Coordinates of C-alpha atoms in Angstrom, one line a residue:
M1 CA -15.0 14.4 1.2
R2 CA -12.0 13.8 3.3
R3 CA -8.4 13.6 2.0
L4 CA -6.0 12.1 4.4
A5 CA -2.4 13.0 4.9
P6 CA 0.2 12.2 2.2
P7 CA 2.2 9.0 2.5
K8 CA 5.1 8.9 4.9
A9 CA 7.0 5.6 4.3
G10 CA 8.9 5.8 1.0
Y11 CA 8.1 9.5 0.5
V12 CA 11.8 10.6 0.6
L13 CA 12.8 7.8 -1.8
V14 CA 10.1 8.8 -4.3
Q15 CA 11.1 12.4 -4.2
C16 CA 14.8 11.6 -4.7
G17 CA 13.8 9.6 -7.8
K18 CA 11.8 12.4 -9.1
I19 CA 14.6 14.9 -8.5
A20 CA 16.9 12.6 -10.5
L21 CA 14.4 12.6 -13.4
I22 CA 14.1 16.4 -13.3
L23 CA 17.9 16.7 -13.4
R24 CA 18.0 14.4 -16.5
L25 CA 15.5 16.7 -18.3
L26 CA 17.4 19.8 -17.4
C27 CA 20.7 18.4 -18.4
A28 CA 19.4 17.4 -21.8
Y29 CA 19.0 21.0 -22.9
P30 CA 22.6 22.2 -22.8
V31 CA 23.8 18.8 -24.2
V32 CA 21.6 19.2 -27.2
L33 CA 22.6 22.9 -27.7
S34 CA 26.2 21.8 -27.9
W35 CA 25.8 19.5 -30.8
P36 CA 28.3 20.5 -33.5
R37 CA 25.8 19.9 -36.3
H38 CA 22.1 19.7 -36.9
P39 CA 20.7 16.4 -35.7
G40 CA 19.2 13.9 -38.1
V41 CA 15.7 12.5 -38.0
L42 CA 16.8 9.4 -36.2
E43 CA 18.6 11.4 -33.6
L44 CA 15.6 13.6 -33.0
I45 CA 13.3 10.6 -32.6
L46 CA 15.6 9.0 -30.1
L47 CA 16.0 12.2 -28.2
G48 CA 12.3 12.7 -28.1
A49 CA 11.7 9.2 -26.9
T50 CA 14.3 9.6 -24.1
M51 CA 12.9 12.9 -22.9
L52 CA 9.3 11.7 -23.2
G53 CA 10.2 8.5 -21.2
S54 CA 11.7 10.6 -18.4
L55 CA 8.7 12.9 -18.3
V56 CA 6.2 10.1 -18.3
L57 CA 8.0 8.3 -15.5
L58 CA 8.2 11.6 -13.5
L59 CA 4.4 12.1 -13.8
G60 CA 3.4 8.5 -13.4
W61 CA 6.0 7.3 -10.9
H62 CA 3.8 5.1 -8.7
R63 CA 2.4 3.3 -11.6
L64 CA 5.6 2.9 -13.8
A65 CA 8.3 2.5 -11.2
P66 CA 7.2 -1.1 -10.3
L67 CA 7.2 -2.0 -14.0
I68 CA 10.8 -0.7 -14.4
T69 CA 11.9 -2.6 -11.3
R70 CA 10.6 -5.8 -12.7
H71 CA 12.1 -5.3 -16.1
P72 CA 15.7 -4.0 -15.9
A73 CA 16.0 -4.2 -19.7
I74 CA 14.0 -1.0 -19.9
M75 CA 16.7 0.9 -18.1
G76 CA 19.4 -0.9 -20.2
V77 CA 17.8 0.4 -23.4
D78 CA 17.6 3.9 -21.9
I79 CA 21.3 3.9 -21.1
I80 CA 22.3 2.8 -24.6
V81 CA 20.1 5.3 -26.3
A82 CA 21.4 8.1 -24.1
L83 CA 25.0 7.2 -24.8
L84 CA 24.4 7.2 -28.5
I85 CA 22.4 10.5 -28.9
F86 CA 24.5 12.5 -26.4
A87 CA 27.9 11.2 -27.3
S88 CA 28.9 14.0 -29.7
T89 CA 28.2 16.8 -27.2
S90 CA 30.8 19.3 -26.0
A91 CA 28.9 20.1 -22.8
H92 CA 30.7 17.4 -20.9
G93 CA 29.6 18.6 -17.5
A94 CA 25.9 18.4 -18.4
Y95 CA 26.5 15.0 -20.1
L96 CA 28.1 13.7 -16.9
A97 CA 25.2 15.0 -14.8
Y98 CA 22.7 13.3 -17.0
L99 CA 24.5 10.0 -16.8
G100 CA 25.0 10.5 -13.0
S101 CA 21.3 11.0 -12.4
T102 CA 20.7 7.8 -14.4
A103 CA 23.2 6.0 -12.1
L104 CA 21.2 7.3 -9.0
L105 CA 18.0 5.9 -10.5
I106 CA 19.7 2.6 -11.0
G107 CA 20.5 2.5 -7.3
L108 CA 16.9 3.5 -6.4
F109 CA 15.2 1.0 -8.7
F110 CA 17.2 -2.3 -8.5
D111 CA 18.6 -4.8 -6.1
A112 CA 22.3 -5.6 -5.9
V113 CA 22.6 -7.8 -9.0
G114 CA 20.7 -5.4 -11.3
R115 CA 22.5 -2.4 -9.8
V116 CA 25.9 -3.9 -10.6
L117 CA 25.0 -5.0 -14.1
L118 CA 23.4 -1.8 -15.1
T119 CA 26.1 0.4 -13.6
A120 CA 28.7 -1.7 -15.4
L121 CA 26.8 -1.2 -18.7
L122 CA 26.6 2.6 -18.0
G123 CA 30.3 2.8 -17.2
A124 CA 31.5 0.6 -20.1
G125 CA 29.3 2.4 -22.6
Y126 CA 30.6 5.8 -21.4
A127 CA 34.2 4.6 -21.6
A128 CA 33.7 3.2 -25.1
V129 CA 32.2 6.4 -26.3
Q130 CA 35.1 8.5 -24.9
V131 CA 37.7 6.1 -26.4
Y132 CA 35.9 6.4 -29.8
R133 CA 35.9 10.2 -29.6
A134 CA 39.6 10.2 -28.7
V135 CA 40.5 7.9 -31.6
M136 CA 38.4 9.7 -34.1
E137 CA 39.4 13.2 -32.8
T138 CA 36.3 14.6 -34.3
L139 CA 35.3 16.4 -31.1
P140 CA 37.2 17.5 -28.0
G141 CA 36.9 14.8 -25.4
P142 CA 37.9 14.5 -21.7
A143 CA 41.5 14.9 -20.9
G144 CA 42.7 11.3 -20.8
A145 CA 42.1 8.2 -18.8
T146 CA 42.0 10.1 -15.5
A147 CA 38.8 11.9 -16.4
V148 CA 37.2 8.7 -17.6
L149 CA 38.2 6.9 -14.4
G150 CA 36.8 9.7 -12.3
A151 CA 33.5 9.5 -14.2
L152 CA 33.3 5.8 -13.7
M153 CA 33.9 6.3 -9.9
L154 CA 31.1 8.9 -9.9
F155 CA 28.6 6.5 -11.5
A156 CA 29.5 3.8 -9.1
A157 CA 29.2 6.1 -6.1
L158 CA 25.8 7.5 -7.2
A159 CA 24.5 4.0 -7.8
Y160 CA 25.7 3.0 -4.3
V161 CA 24.1 6.0 -2.8
G162 CA 20.8 5.1 -4.4
G163 CA 21.0 1.5 -3.3
S164 CA 21.8 2.6 0.2
M165 CA 18.8 4.8 0.3
R166 CA 16.6 2.0 -0.9
A167 CA 18.0 -0.4 1.7
L168 CA 17.5 2.3 4.4
Q169 CA 13.9 2.8 3.4
D170 CA 13.3 -1.0 3.5
R171 CA 14.7 -1.0 7.1
V172 CA 12.5 1.9 8.0
N173 CA 9.5 0.2 6.6
A174 CA 10.3 -3.0 8.5
S175 CA 10.8 -1.0 11.7
M176 CA 7.4 0.7 11.2
E177 CA 5.8 -2.7 10.7
A178 CA 7.4 -4.0 13.9
V179 CA 6.2 -1.0 15.8
R180 CA 2.7 -1.6 14.5
N181 CA 2.8 -5.2 15.5
A182 CA 4.1 -4.3 18.9
A183 CA 1.3 -1.8 19.4
G184 CA -1.2 -4.4 18.4
D185 CA 0.2 -6.9 20.8
A186 CA 0.1 -4.3 23.6
A187 CA -3.5 -3.5 22.8
L188 CA -4.3 -7.2 22.8
G189 CA -2.7 -7.6 26.2
E190 CA -4.6 -4.7 27.6
E191 CA -7.8 -6.1 26.2
R192 CA -7.1 -9.5 27.8
S193 CA -6.5 -7.9 31.2
R194 CA -9.8 -6.0 30.9
I195 CA -11.7 -9.2 30.0
A196 CA -10.2 -10.9 33.0
R197 CA -11.3 -8.1 35.3
E198 CA -14.8 -8.1 33.9
L199 CA -15.1 -11.8 34.3
H200 CA -13.8 -11.7 37.9
D201 CA -16.0 -8.7 38.9
S202 CA -19.3 -10.0 37.4
L203 CA -19.7 -13.4 35.8
V204 CA -17.4 -15.4 38.0
K205 CA -19.0 -14.0 41.2
T206 CA -22.4 -14.9 39.9
L207 CA -21.3 -18.4 39.0
V208 CA -19.8 -18.9 42.4
G209 CA -23.1 -17.8 43.9
I210 CA -24.9 -20.4 41.8
D211 CA -22.5 -23.1 43.1
L212 CA -23.1 -22.1 46.7
Q213 CA -26.8 -22.1 46.2
A214 CA -26.7 -25.6 44.7
K215 CA -24.7 -26.9 47.6
A216 CA -27.1 -25.3 50.1
L217 CA -30.1 -26.8 48.2
A218 CA -28.6 -30.3 48.5
M219 CA -28.1 -29.8 52.2
A220 CA -31.4 -28.1 53.1
G221 CA -33.8 -30.3 51.0
G222 CA -35.9 -27.3 49.8
P223 CA -35.9 -28.0 46.1
A224 CA -38.6 -25.7 44.8
E225 CA -37.3 -22.5 46.4
G226 CA -33.7 -23.4 45.9
A227 CA -34.3 -24.2 42.2
R228 CA -36.0 -20.9 41.7
S229 CA -33.1 -19.1 43.2
I230 CA -30.6 -21.0 41.1
S231 CA -32.6 -20.2 38.0
E232 CA -32.6 -16.5 38.7
S233 CA -28.9 -16.5 39.3
A234 CA -28.3 -18.4 36.1
Q235 CA -30.4 -15.9 34.2
Q236 CA -28.3 -13.1 35.7
A237 CA -25.1 -14.9 34.6
I238 CA -26.5 -15.1 31.1
R239 CA -27.4 -11.4 31.0
E240 CA -23.9 -10.5 32.3
S241 CA -22.2 -12.7 29.8
R242 CA -24.3 -11.2 26.9
T243 CA -23.5 -7.7 28.1
L244 CA -19.8 -8.5 28.3
L245 CA -19.7 -10.0 24.8
T246 CA -21.6 -7.1 23.4
D247 CA -19.2 -4.6 25.0
L248 CA -16.3 -6.6 23.6
R249 CA -17.7 -6.6 20.1
S250 CA -18.4 -2.9 20.2
A251 CA -14.9 -2.1 21.4
S252 CA -13.3 -4.3 18.7
N253 CA -15.7 -3.1 15.9
P254 CA -15.6 0.7 15.8
P255 CA -17.9 2.8 13.6
L256 CA -17.4 2.2 9.9
E257 CA -16.1 5.7 9.2
R258 CA -13.5 5.6 11.9
A259 CA -12.4 2.1 10.9
L260 CA -12.0 3.2 7.3
E261 CA -10.0 6.2 8.3
N262 CA -7.7 4.0 10.4
I263 CA -7.2 1.6 7.5
A264 CA -6.5 4.5 5.0
A265 CA -4.1 6.2 7.3
E266 CA -2.1 3.0 7.9
L267 CA -2.1 2.2 4.2
Q268 CA -0.7 5.6 3.3
A269 CA 2.0 5.3 5.9
F270 CA 3.3 2.0 4.4
H271 CA 2.6 2.5 0.7
P272 CA 3.2 5.5 -1.7
V273 CA -0.5 5.9 -2.5
R274 CA -3.2 8.5 -1.8
V275 CA -6.6 7.3 -0.3
R276 CA -9.7 9.5 -0.8
L277 CA -12.4 8.5 1.6
E278 CA -16.1 9.5 1.5
T279 CA -18.8 8.2 3.8
A280 CA -22.5 9.2 4.1
G281 CA -25.3 7.9 6.3
C282 CA -23.4 5.0 7.8
C283 CA -23.5 6.0 11.5
R284 CA -25.8 3.2 12.7
L285 CA -25.0 -0.2 11.2
P286 CA -25.5 -3.6 12.7
A287 CA -22.3 -5.0 14.1
D288 CA -22.1 -7.9 11.6
V289 CA -22.5 -5.6 8.6
R290 CA -20.0 -3.2 10.0
Y291 CA -17.5 -5.9 10.7
T292 CA -17.8 -7.4 7.2
A293 CA -17.6 -4.0 5.5
V294 CA -14.4 -3.2 7.3
K295 CA -12.8 -6.5 6.4
V296 CA -13.8 -6.3 2.7
A297 CA -12.5 -2.7 2.6
E298 CA -9.3 -3.6 4.2
E299 CA -8.7 -6.5 1.8
A300 CA -9.5 -4.5 -1.3
L301 CA -7.5 -1.4 -0.2
V302 CA -4.4 -3.4 0.7
N303 CA -4.5 -5.4 -2.5
A304 CA -4.9 -2.2 -4.6
A305 CA -2.0 -0.5 -2.8
K306 CA 0.3 -3.5 -3.2
H307 CA -0.5 -4.8 -6.6
S308 CA -2.2 -2.2 -8.8
G309 CA 0.5 0.4 -9.0
A310 CA -2.2 3.0 -8.4
E311 CA -1.4 6.6 -7.4
E312 CA -4.9 7.1 -5.9
I313 CA -7.5 4.8 -4.4
R314 CA -11.1 6.0 -3.8
C315 CA -13.1 4.5 -1.0
T316 CA -16.8 5.4 -0.8
A317 CA -19.4 4.1 1.7
R318 CA -23.0 5.2 1.4
C319 CA -26.1 4.0 3.3
E320 CA -29.3 4.8 1.5
G321 CA -32.5 3.1 0.4
G322 CA -32.0 0.2 2.9
W323 CA -28.6 -0.7 1.4
L324 CA -25.0 -0.2 2.3
R325 CA -22.8 0.3 -0.8
L326 CA -19.1 0.2 -0.3
E327 CA -16.9 0.9 -3.3
I328 CA -13.2 0.7 -3.6
A329 CA -11.8 2.0 -7.0
D330 CA -8.2 2.6 -8.0
D331 CA -6.5 4.1 -11.1
G332 CA -3.9 1.3 -11.3
A333 CA -3.0 -1.2 -14.0
G334 CA -6.0 -3.4 -13.6
F335 CA -6.1 -7.1 -14.7
R336 CA -8.0 -9.6 -16.8
L337 CA -11.0 -10.9 -15.0
R338 CA -10.5 -14.4 -16.3
R339 CA -7.2 -14.5 -14.4
R340 CA -8.7 -13.3 -11.1
R341 CA -8.6 -16.8 -9.6
K342 CA -4.8 -16.8 -9.6
P343 CA -3.7 -17.9 -6.1
G344 CA -3.0 -14.9 -3.9
H345 CA -4.6 -12.5 -6.3
Y346 CA -6.9 -10.0 -4.7
G347 CA -8.6 -12.5 -2.3
L348 CA -11.9 -12.2 -4.3
A349 CA -13.3 -15.5 -3.1
G350 CA -12.8 -14.6 0.5
M351 CA -14.5 -11.2 0.1
R352 CA -17.4 -12.8 -1.7
E353 CA -17.9 -15.3 1.1
R354 CA -17.9 -12.6 3.7
A355 CA -20.5 -10.7 1.7
E356 CA -22.8 -13.7 1.2
E357 CA -22.6 -14.5 5.0
I358 CA -24.6 -11.3 5.7
G359 CA -26.9 -11.5 2.7
G360 CA -24.9 -9.2 0.5
T361 CA -23.1 -9.3 -2.9
L362 CA -19.7 -8.4 -4.1
T363 CA -18.9 -7.5 -7.7
L364 CA -15.5 -6.8 -9.3
D365 CA -14.8 -4.8 -12.5
S366 CA -11.3 -4.5 -13.9
E367 CA -9.6 -4.0 -17.3
E368 CA -5.9 -4.0 -18.0
G369 CA -4.8 -0.4 -17.9
S370 CA -8.1 0.9 -16.6
G371 CA -7.9 0.2 -12.9
T372 CA -10.1 -2.0 -10.6
R373 CA -13.4 -1.4 -8.9
V374 CA -14.8 -3.5 -6.0
L375 CA -18.4 -3.0 -4.9
L376 CA -20.0 -4.5 -1.8
S377 CA -23.8 -4.2 -1.6
V378 CA -25.5 -5.3 1.7
P379 CA -29.1 -4.9 2.8
I380 CA -29.3 -3.2 6.1
A381 CA -31.9 -2.9 8.8
S382 CA -34.1 0.1 9.2
E383 CA -33.2 2.7 11.8
E384 CA -35.5 1.1 14.4
E385 CA -34.1 -2.4 13.8
T386 CA -30.5 -1.2 14.3
H387 CA -31.2 -1.1 18.0
D388 CA -31.1 -5.0 17.8
A389 CA -27.6 -4.9 16.4
P390 CA -25.9 -6.2 19.7
A391 CA -28.2 -9.3 19.7
R392 CA -27.3 -9.9 16.0
A393 CA -23.6 -9.6 16.9
D394 CA -24.0 -12.2 19.6
R395 CA -25.3 -14.7 17.1
R396 CA -22.2 -14.4 14.9

């Protein structure tokens, strides 16, 4: 079993979010200790819900962060509950740190509109609580409007820092995508140059020879011998073209294990997800089977990384009993199978068509909250028949 390197893109952003959550958990302790009276049942329930929410988000960041980003109301409820249950504290520094870490999370999670609205809610709620405390004079509050204004500026600054980090990470991801595309274009240019050289050095020269022989035949009037010579040259051109096409397919269709490793490494570089890869007995596969397996794996892995919210994806490829079985399973949110035909959702039809083209089958299992499993099953040739793989590749 091979575990690839941890994700790079987005890694710093994720860690900053987790640090903010840890700070929230740590600050809650002195805030609760400073309560002037024993809390009631409702306060304890709200406190437990707030702490549990932070802990669950910390442990399941990759799965829950997309949900919170799509539903800002969750963060709004968290802000209101925190303001209510921590309002009576005398540990003002810890209280500010708790709310400040919340402001940082707002910047990390949301775009400009959500960031402004939630930061305004946080600031307005904090100011209202402090005004209430000053009017009631039941607890010592901050020393006047200056302290409140400073706290509001702190919240705005932390939300801005979080938003700037998010924007910077987006630019880094875009730059990495551009570099990847540029590398692909460069490799394509090199491949085109190589094809041109191969055609010039072998196939073109043979075809030129056929042309000269045909002209000589027309001038000399020796049809039998000339025709035989032209036939031999044509057969040579066919062999050279077949060799060239086979070489091109082999170069663009690497061994299955290496292709899966490349896909997994690229996926982890652009998405905050771990990929566990395991292969066994798949060293010698026909080119068409190898090509289809790679394309299906790429489609399934990319969709799992983008849409499932999974923390880990397992990719297993085994060749045994005359069958290739390629399985991609994630621990993400899953979905209802009856909704799988939604446009742009998982490309299931395309993967099944690829499988059927080579005599295989593709099955999908998924339940909401239980992840998704894609299984490609393809009959493969025996070890002796795999020597004919180049010929099968030519017929594609």
